[in-house]
Every structure is written in C-alpha cells, then in structure tokens.
mmCIF file of C-alpha atoms in Angstrom:
data_model
loop_
_atom_site.group_PDB
_atom_site.id
_atom_site.type_symbol
_atom_site.label_atom_id
_atom_site.label_comp_id
_atom_site.label_asym_id
_atom_site.label_seq_id
_atom_site.Cartn_x
_atom_site.Cartn_y
_atom_site.Cartn_z
ATOM 1 C CA MET A 266 -8.290 -19.817 -10.351
ATOM 2 C CA ARG A 267 -8.105 -16.689 -12.490
ATOM 3 C CA THR A 268 -6.231 -16.555 -15.752
ATOM 4 C CA ARG A 269 -2.731 -15.200 -15.289
ATOM 5 C CA PRO A 270 -2.820 -11.577 -16.541
ATOM 6 C CA ALA A 271 -0.301 -9.664 -18.556
ATOM 7 C CA VAL A 272 1.741 -7.011 -16.774
ATOM 8 C CA ALA A 273 2.954 -3.644 -17.984
ATOM 9 C CA VAL A 274 6.704 -3.275 -18.321
ATOM 10 C CA LEU A 275 8.528 0.041 -18.415
ATOM 11 C CA GLY A 276 11.682 0.009 -20.506
ATOM 12 C CA THR A 277 14.681 2.237 -19.927
ATOM 13 C CA ALA A 278 13.256 4.757 -22.387
ATOM 14 C CA ALA A 279 9.933 4.672 -20.476
ATOM 15 C CA ALA A 280 8.189 2.983 -23.402
ATOM 16 C CA LEU A 281 5.164 1.004 -22.280
ATOM 17 C CA ALA A 282 4.650 -2.540 -23.518
ATOM 18 C CA VAL A 283 2.554 -5.522 -22.503
ATOM 19 C CA TYR A 284 4.610 -8.363 -21.150
ATOM 20 C CA ALA A 285 3.073 -11.819 -20.796
ATOM 21 C CA VAL A 286 4.425 -13.734 -17.817
ATOM 22 C CA PRO A 287 6.556 -16.627 -19.102
ATOM 23 C CA GLY A 288 6.285 -20.171 -17.859
ATOM 24 C CA ALA A 289 7.351 -20.145 -14.228
ATOM 25 C CA GLN A 290 10.615 -21.658 -13.165
ATOM 26 C CA ALA A 291 12.498 -22.280 -9.963
ATOM 27 C CA ASP A 292 15.193 -19.902 -8.697
ATOM 28 C CA GLU A 293 18.123 -20.209 -11.043
ATOM 29 C CA HIS A 294 21.431 -18.586 -11.885
ATOM 30 C CA HIS A 295 24.376 -18.671 -14.220
ATOM 31 C CA GLY A 296 27.727 -17.323 -13.096
ATOM 32 C CA ASP A 297 28.432 -15.193 -10.042
ATOM 33 C CA THR A 298 25.504 -12.733 -10.159
ATOM 34 C CA LYS A 299 23.959 -12.150 -6.743
ATOM 35 C CA ILE A 300 20.952 -10.229 -5.400
ATOM 36 C CA ASN A 301 22.029 -8.514 -2.193
ATOM 37 C CA GLN A 302 19.031 -6.407 -1.176
ATOM 38 C CA VAL A 303 15.519 -5.619 -2.389
ATOM 39 C CA VAL A 304 13.720 -2.525 -1.043
ATOM 40 C CA MET A 305 10.135 -2.081 -2.136
ATOM 41 C CA ASN A 306 8.487 1.351 -2.125
ATOM 42 C CA ASN A 307 11.036 2.756 0.345
ATOM 43 C CA GLY A 308 10.070 0.068 2.839
ATOM 44 C CA LYS A 309 6.379 0.971 2.855
ATOM 45 C CA GLY A 310 3.269 -0.831 1.678
ATOM 46 C CA VAL A 311 1.482 0.232 -1.505
ATOM 47 C CA ALA A 312 -2.020 1.676 -1.001
ATOM 48 C CA VAL A 313 -4.034 1.308 -4.198
ATOM 49 C CA GLY A 314 -7.265 3.184 -4.849
ATOM 50 C CA THR A 315 -9.577 2.798 -7.827
ATOM 51 C CA GLY A 316 -7.033 4.169 -10.307
ATOM 52 C CA GLY A 317 -3.341 3.569 -10.915
ATOM 53 C CA LYS A 318 -0.694 3.683 -8.197
ATOM 54 C CA LEU A 319 3.060 4.131 -8.642
ATOM 55 C CA PHE A 320 5.606 2.419 -6.401
ATOM 56 C CA GLY A 321 9.360 1.864 -6.416
ATOM 57 C CA TYR A 322 11.810 -0.997 -6.753
ATOM 58 C CA LYS A 323 15.402 -0.607 -5.537
ATOM 59 C CA VAL A 324 17.621 -3.655 -5.934
ATOM 60 C CA THR A 325 21.328 -3.968 -5.224
ATOM 61 C CA GLY A 326 23.440 -6.826 -6.488
ATOM 62 C CA THR A 327 26.912 -7.898 -7.522
ATOM 63 C CA ASP A 328 28.661 -9.495 -10.464
ATOM 64 C CA ASN A 329 32.325 -9.323 -11.390
ATOM 65 C CA SER A 330 31.398 -7.666 -14.686
ATOM 66 C CA GLY A 331 28.757 -5.342 -13.207
ATOM 67 C CA LEU A 332 24.983 -5.425 -13.575
ATOM 68 C CA ARG A 333 23.305 -4.622 -16.878
ATOM 69 C CA ALA A 334 19.512 -4.881 -16.431
ATOM 70 C CA MET A 335 16.689 -6.070 -14.198
ATOM 71 C CA GLU A 336 13.336 -7.700 -14.815
ATOM 72 C CA ALA A 337 10.826 -7.692 -11.938
ATOM 73 C CA TRP A 338 7.174 -8.086 -11.087
ATOM 74 C CA LEU A 339 4.830 -8.763 -8.176
ATOM 75 C CA TRP A 340 2.877 -11.977 -7.879
ATOM 76 C CA ARG A 341 0.335 -13.384 -5.466
ATOM 77 C CA GLY A 342 -0.521 -16.961 -4.599
ATOM 78 C CA THR A 343 1.107 -20.021 -3.103
ATOM 79 C CA SER A 344 3.254 -20.876 -6.119
ATOM 80 C CA ILE A 345 4.765 -18.938 -8.994
ATOM 81 C CA ASP A 346 3.901 -21.941 -11.138
ATOM 82 C CA ASN A 347 0.277 -20.805 -10.971
ATOM 83 C CA PRO A 348 -0.068 -17.308 -9.465
ATOM 84 C CA THR A 349 -3.523 -15.963 -8.746
ATOM 85 C CA ALA A 350 -2.494 -12.452 -9.833
ATOM 86 C CA VAL A 351 0.469 -10.612 -11.345
ATOM 87 C CA THR A 352 1.135 -6.856 -11.512
ATOM 88 C CA GLY A 353 3.751 -4.118 -11.429
ATOM 89 C CA GLY A 354 6.056 -5.564 -14.081
ATOM 90 C CA VAL A 355 9.191 -3.650 -15.088
ATOM 91 C CA TYR A 356 12.340 -4.034 -17.166
ATOM 92 C CA THR A 357 15.096 -1.488 -16.633
ATOM 93 C CA GLY A 358 18.774 -0.839 -17.085
ATOM 94 C CA CYS A 359 21.062 -0.820 -14.028
ATOM 95 C CA THR A 360 24.236 0.818 -12.823
ATOM 96 C CA ARG A 361 27.114 -1.473 -11.919
ATOM 97 C CA SER A 362 25.476 -2.504 -8.648
ATOM 98 C CA THR A 363 22.022 -0.862 -8.374
ATOM 99 C CA CYS A 364 18.712 -1.068 -10.206
ATOM 100 C CA SER A 365 16.069 1.545 -9.356
ATOM 101 C CA VAL A 366 12.782 1.910 -11.200
ATOM 102 C CA GLY A 367 9.123 2.730 -10.680
ATOM 103 C CA GLY A 368 6.325 0.274 -11.337
ATOM 104 C CA ASP A 369 2.596 0.789 -11.315
ATOM 105 C CA ILE A 370 -0.525 -1.106 -10.290
ATOM 106 C CA GLU A 371 -3.930 -0.578 -11.889
ATOM 107 C CA PRO A 372 -6.670 -2.849 -10.519
ATOM 108 C CA ARG A 373 -8.839 -2.781 -13.633
ATOM 109 C CA ARG A 374 -6.007 -3.275 -16.132
ATOM 110 C CA ASP A 375 -4.374 -5.999 -14.047
ATOM 111 C CA GLY A 376 -7.612 -7.859 -13.315
ATOM 112 C CA LEU A 377 -7.299 -7.517 -9.543
ATOM 113 C CA VAL A 378 -10.146 -8.455 -7.210
ATOM 114 C CA ASN A 379 -10.592 -7.322 -3.613
ATOM 115 C CA ALA A 380 -9.318 -10.656 -2.314
ATOM 116 C CA ASP A 381 -5.919 -9.853 -3.872
ATOM 117 C CA ALA A 382 -5.213 -7.257 -1.168
ATOM 118 C CA GLY A 383 -2.498 -8.377 1.240
ATOM 119 C CA THR A 384 1.004 -9.778 0.945
ATOM 120 C CA TRP A 385 2.551 -10.019 -2.526
ATOM 121 C CA ARG A 386 5.838 -11.673 -3.479
ATOM 122 C CA VAL A 387 8.508 -10.017 -5.599
ATOM 123 C CA ARG A 388 10.227 -11.868 -8.444
ATOM 124 C CA ILE A 389 13.601 -10.425 -9.491
ATOM 125 C CA LYS A 390 15.904 -11.361 -12.357
ATOM 126 C CA LEU A 391 19.267 -9.599 -12.643
ATOM 127 C CA PHE A 392 21.312 -9.635 -15.846
ATOM 128 C CA ALA A 393 25.071 -8.980 -15.806
ATOM 129 C CA GLN A 394 27.313 -7.417 -18.438
ATOM 130 C CA ASP A 395 28.976 -10.799 -19.133
ATOM 131 C CA GLU A 396 25.615 -12.579 -19.694
ATOM 132 C CA ASP A 397 25.517 -14.065 -16.190
ATOM 133 C CA TYR A 398 22.136 -13.813 -14.467
ATOM 134 C CA ARG A 399 20.243 -14.727 -11.320
ATOM 135 C CA THR A 400 16.496 -15.237 -10.804
ATOM 136 C CA VAL A 401 14.816 -15.325 -7.379
ATOM 137 C CA ASP A 402 11.082 -15.988 -7.366
ATOM 138 C CA GLN A 403 10.549 -14.727 -3.797
ATOM 139 C CA ALA A 404 13.212 -12.063 -3.431
ATOM 140 C CA ALA A 405 11.024 -9.955 -1.091
ATOM 141 C CA THR A 406 7.431 -9.282 -0.085
ATOM 142 C CA VAL A 407 5.341 -6.115 -0.134
ATOM 143 C CA GLN A 408 1.899 -5.226 1.191
ATOM 144 C CA VAL A 409 -0.498 -4.168 -1.577
ATOM 145 C CA LEU A 410 -3.550 -2.767 0.208
ATOM 146 C CA ARG A 411 -6.859 -1.118 -0.582
ATOM 147 C CA THR A 412 -6.820 2.643 0.014
ATOM 148 C CA ALA A 413 -9.037 3.887 2.859
ATOM 149 C CA LYS A 414 -10.481 7.319 3.624
ATOM 150 C CA ILE A 415 -11.930 8.528 6.921
ATOM 151 C CA THR A 416 -13.740 11.783 7.712
ATOM 152 C CA THR A 417 -14.156 13.679 10.974
ATOM 153 C CA SER A 418 -16.724 16.256 12.075
ATOM 154 C CA ALA A 419 -17.122 17.800 15.517
ATOM 155 C CA PHE A 420 -20.268 19.532 16.791
ATOM 156 C CA PRO A 421 -20.678 22.152 18.016
ATOM 157 C CA ALA A 422 -17.683 23.978 16.533
ATOM 158 C CA SER A 423 -17.776 26.449 19.447
ATOM 159 C CA VAL A 424 -18.598 25.297 22.964
ATOM 160 C CA LYS A 425 -18.205 26.193 26.627
ATOM 161 C CA LYS A 426 -15.546 24.379 28.619
ATOM 162 C CA GLY A 427 -16.881 21.157 30.148
ATOM 163 C CA TYR A 428 -19.776 20.852 27.720
ATOM 164 C CA PRO A 429 -20.152 17.806 25.415
ATOM 165 C CA ILE A 430 -18.784 17.569 21.880
ATOM 166 C CA VAL A 431 -20.081 14.981 19.411
ATOM 167 C CA VAL A 432 -17.370 13.644 17.116
ATOM 168 C CA SER A 433 -18.414 11.549 14.137
ATOM 169 C CA GLY A 434 -17.086 10.283 10.821
ATOM 170 C CA ASP A 435 -17.268 7.711 8.059
ATOM 171 C CA LEU A 436 -14.752 5.098 6.908
ATOM 172 C CA ILE A 437 -14.682 3.969 3.278
ATOM 173 C CA ARG A 438 -12.219 1.967 1.195
ATOM 174 C CA ALA A 439 -11.511 1.256 -2.461
ATOM 175 C CA ASP A 440 -13.441 -1.543 -4.088
ATOM 176 C CA TRP A 441 -11.180 -2.753 -6.914
ATOM 177 C CA GLU A 442 -13.960 -4.718 -8.574
ATOM 178 C CA GLN A 443 -16.662 -2.021 -8.575
ATOM 179 C CA GLN A 444 -14.118 0.783 -9.188
ATOM 180 C CA LYS A 445 -15.524 2.976 -6.429
ATOM 181 C CA TYR A 446 -15.224 3.592 -2.670
ATOM 182 C CA VAL A 447 -17.548 1.639 -0.395
ATOM 183 C CA ALA A 448 -18.313 1.591 3.327
ATOM 184 C CA TYR A 449 -15.872 -0.327 5.537
ATOM 185 C CA GLY A 450 -17.900 -1.446 8.520
ATOM 186 C CA ASN A 451 -17.258 -2.884 11.977
ATOM 187 C CA GLN A 452 -13.756 -1.438 12.272
ATOM 188 C CA GLU A 453 -11.984 0.356 15.106
ATOM 189 C CA ALA A 454 -10.665 3.913 14.931
ATOM 190 C CA ARG A 455 -8.653 6.033 17.328
ATOM 191 C CA LEU A 456 -10.217 9.274 18.458
ATOM 192 C CA GLN A 457 -7.322 11.719 18.720
ATOM 193 C CA PHE A 458 -6.940 15.294 19.953
ATOM 194 C CA ARG A 459 -4.345 17.989 19.220
ATOM 195 C CA PRO A 460 -4.374 21.182 21.295
ATOM 196 C CA ALA A 461 -4.260 24.351 19.229
ATOM 197 C CA ASN A 462 -0.727 25.128 20.444
ATOM 198 C CA SER A 463 0.603 21.604 19.809
ATOM 199 C CA GLY A 464 1.943 19.868 16.709
ATOM 200 C CA SER A 465 1.058 16.299 17.622
ATOM 201 C CA TYR A 466 -2.081 14.251 18.178
ATOM 202 C CA GLN A 467 -2.694 12.036 21.208
ATOM 203 C CA THR A 468 -5.163 9.156 21.334
ATOM 204 C CA VAL A 469 -8.110 9.781 23.661
ATOM 205 C CA LYS A 470 -9.941 6.495 23.157
ATOM 206 C CA ILE A 471 -10.686 3.738 20.674
ATOM 207 C CA ILE A 472 -14.178 3.498 19.224
ATOM 208 C CA LYS A 473 -15.850 0.995 16.909
ATOM 209 C CA GLY A 474 -17.825 1.867 13.813
ATOM 210 C CA ASN A 475 -21.117 0.302 12.847
ATOM 211 C CA ALA A 476 -21.816 -1.961 9.866
ATOM 212 C CA THR A 477 -21.901 1.012 7.471
ATOM 213 C CA GLY A 478 -18.561 2.442 8.636
ATOM 214 C CA PHE A 479 -20.082 5.255 10.714
ATOM 215 C CA PHE A 480 -18.415 6.386 13.966
ATOM 216 C CA ARG A 481 -19.933 8.502 16.697
ATOM 217 C CA THR A 482 -18.790 9.353 20.210
ATOM 218 C CA THR A 483 -19.122 12.097 22.820
ATOM 219 C CA VAL A 484 -16.314 13.852 24.719
ATOM 220 C CA ARG A 485 -16.070 16.840 27.047
ATOM 221 C CA ALA A 486 -14.582 20.129 25.861
ATOM 222 C CA THR A 487 -11.401 21.084 27.710
ATOM 223 C CA THR A 488 -9.378 23.395 25.468
ATOM 224 C CA ASP A 489 -9.212 24.713 21.906
ATOM 225 C CA GLY A 490 -7.935 22.175 19.421
ATOM 226 C CA TYR A 491 -8.454 19.634 16.672
ATOM 227 C CA TRP A 492 -10.296 16.327 16.881
ATOM 228 C CA ARG A 493 -9.786 13.558 14.351
ATOM 229 C CA LEU A 494 -10.545 9.905 13.723
ATOM 230 C CA ARG A 495 -7.599 7.754 12.631
ATOM 231 C CA PHE A 496 -7.965 4.283 11.152
ATOM 232 C CA TRP A 497 -4.908 2.134 11.900
ATOM 233 C CA GLY A 498 -5.331 -0.176 8.924
ATOM 234 C CA SER A 499 -5.944 -3.905 8.545
ATOM 235 C CA SER A 500 -4.389 -6.849 6.736
ATOM 236 C CA THR A 501 -6.151 -5.792 3.525
ATOM 237 C CA THR A 502 -6.654 -2.044 3.905
ATOM 238 C CA ALA A 503 -4.225 0.857 4.388
ATOM 239 C CA ALA A 504 -4.295 3.263 7.329
ATOM 240 C CA ALA A 505 -6.165 6.560 6.969
ATOM 241 C CA SER A 506 -6.506 9.856 8.823
ATOM 242 C CA ASN A 507 -7.474 13.472 8.126
ATOM 243 C CA ALA A 508 -6.615 17.025 9.067
ATOM 244 C CA GLY A 509 -9.104 17.090 11.940
ATOM 245 C CA ALA A 510 -12.064 19.263 12.952
ATOM 246 C CA TYR A 511 -11.358 22.389 15.027
ATOM 247 C CA VAL A 512 -13.405 23.165 18.137
ATOM 248 C CA ASP A 513 -13.198 26.536 19.876
ATOM 249 C CA VAL A 514 -13.616 26.202 23.655
ATOM 250 C CA ARG A 515 -14.819 29.361 25.354
#
C-alpha cells in the first residue's frame, strides 16, 4: 500500500498550496445542505499524459442560506479510510447553488503509478453560508486514463485503382512511472477510410497490433481519400486517432 500523497489545492485567488488529506470519515452533514449533482470534466474521462492535465468540477447543491465554498478531490481504492492514491484536490468559493473549478493531475507530483489508471471516486464537501455542510465520500466517479497516441501511414501515396495499399501505424501510451511514452501491444484498432469529398470516416475492418504496438494491413485502392487507424481505448487507456494519410487513386 502506498503512502497517501498530498494533493494540490487551488484557492479562489488561484494560489497554489499543498493540502494533506485529513483522516478519512464517513459521509456526514450538519443542517440542510445537499449535493444535487456532480459533473466531472463535462461528462468525459480525463486522459493524462506524462505531464500535468487540467480537468473540471461542476457541483450543484442547495442550502437555505446558499452555498459558500467547496472542497473536493479524487481518490482511488476500496475505502477512503486508506486510499491507494489521491489527486486533483481543490478548494473554491461557490455561488448560491453552483461550484465550478478546475483541478489538475500530475503523475510525478501525485505519486501515481500505471496501475492507478481506471475508475476514481470523487469526494465532495460543500460549505453553506450559515456554517451548515455536507460531505459525500463517493459523490461521483470519473475515468482517469493513460493518454494514447496512434500513427498512420499509407503506401504508396499515389496508386492505380484496384491496386493494393499498405496501411501501417504504431500505438503508444503514457507510462506514468517512467515519464515517457511506451509501446502498447496486442491491441485492436479500427482501420477507417474517408473519401476526399466526405467529412466522416467509416470503419473498413478491425485489425490487431503485435506485441510492440505495430499495425499493418493491406487494402485495395478504390477512390481518393484518407486512411487512418483509430484506437477505441481500454479500461486503462484513452482512445486515440489521427488526421489520416491521403492516398491519390488514379
């Protein structure tokens, strides 16, 4: 079990401080403060590379005196009494019913390891103007995933109709421990094609990469357009795509 790390907290004046996680406690409240909704990162997961990554909290709540402030952070593990990792801590002022603020995750600063990728829980504490408060240890969940990158090349770049095209690429993902991108092997990717006069890609087939994250397949040239490999993501790694490789069909 790793030592519980400190988390960075952004105050209302955007001053940065180090905030040590206090002794955990069960959900608790005083007065009529309620948490109505928690939206993390506009409803999307957070893809984290080797550096820092910003994300958003938006929390709505009620109290007869109005909300005053919010304290929040992300934690991972089976119990908040002994989390395996903590990150993304914030403290911010609120309007009468809404608290919106950005947090950040930095793998090196926060002591994250690759096994920390996946589902994280969100702890929220709302403070009201009349000193009421409410704490919920699992107010929401959010996916914190390792960033992936995938390349695409198509050869030849100019070909006669009906002739073969070789499409290849490499899939890599962030290694939070080594602070660099490494091969992501034995994964599936969608080979997609977009005609030159179209704005959308269509999947042609699904192919599997080798142990070093390399993909290679052959298709027949039909019309001018863009070929790309798209990785759909996994339980630990975010989806990835690219602009595509253009092939001129004569």
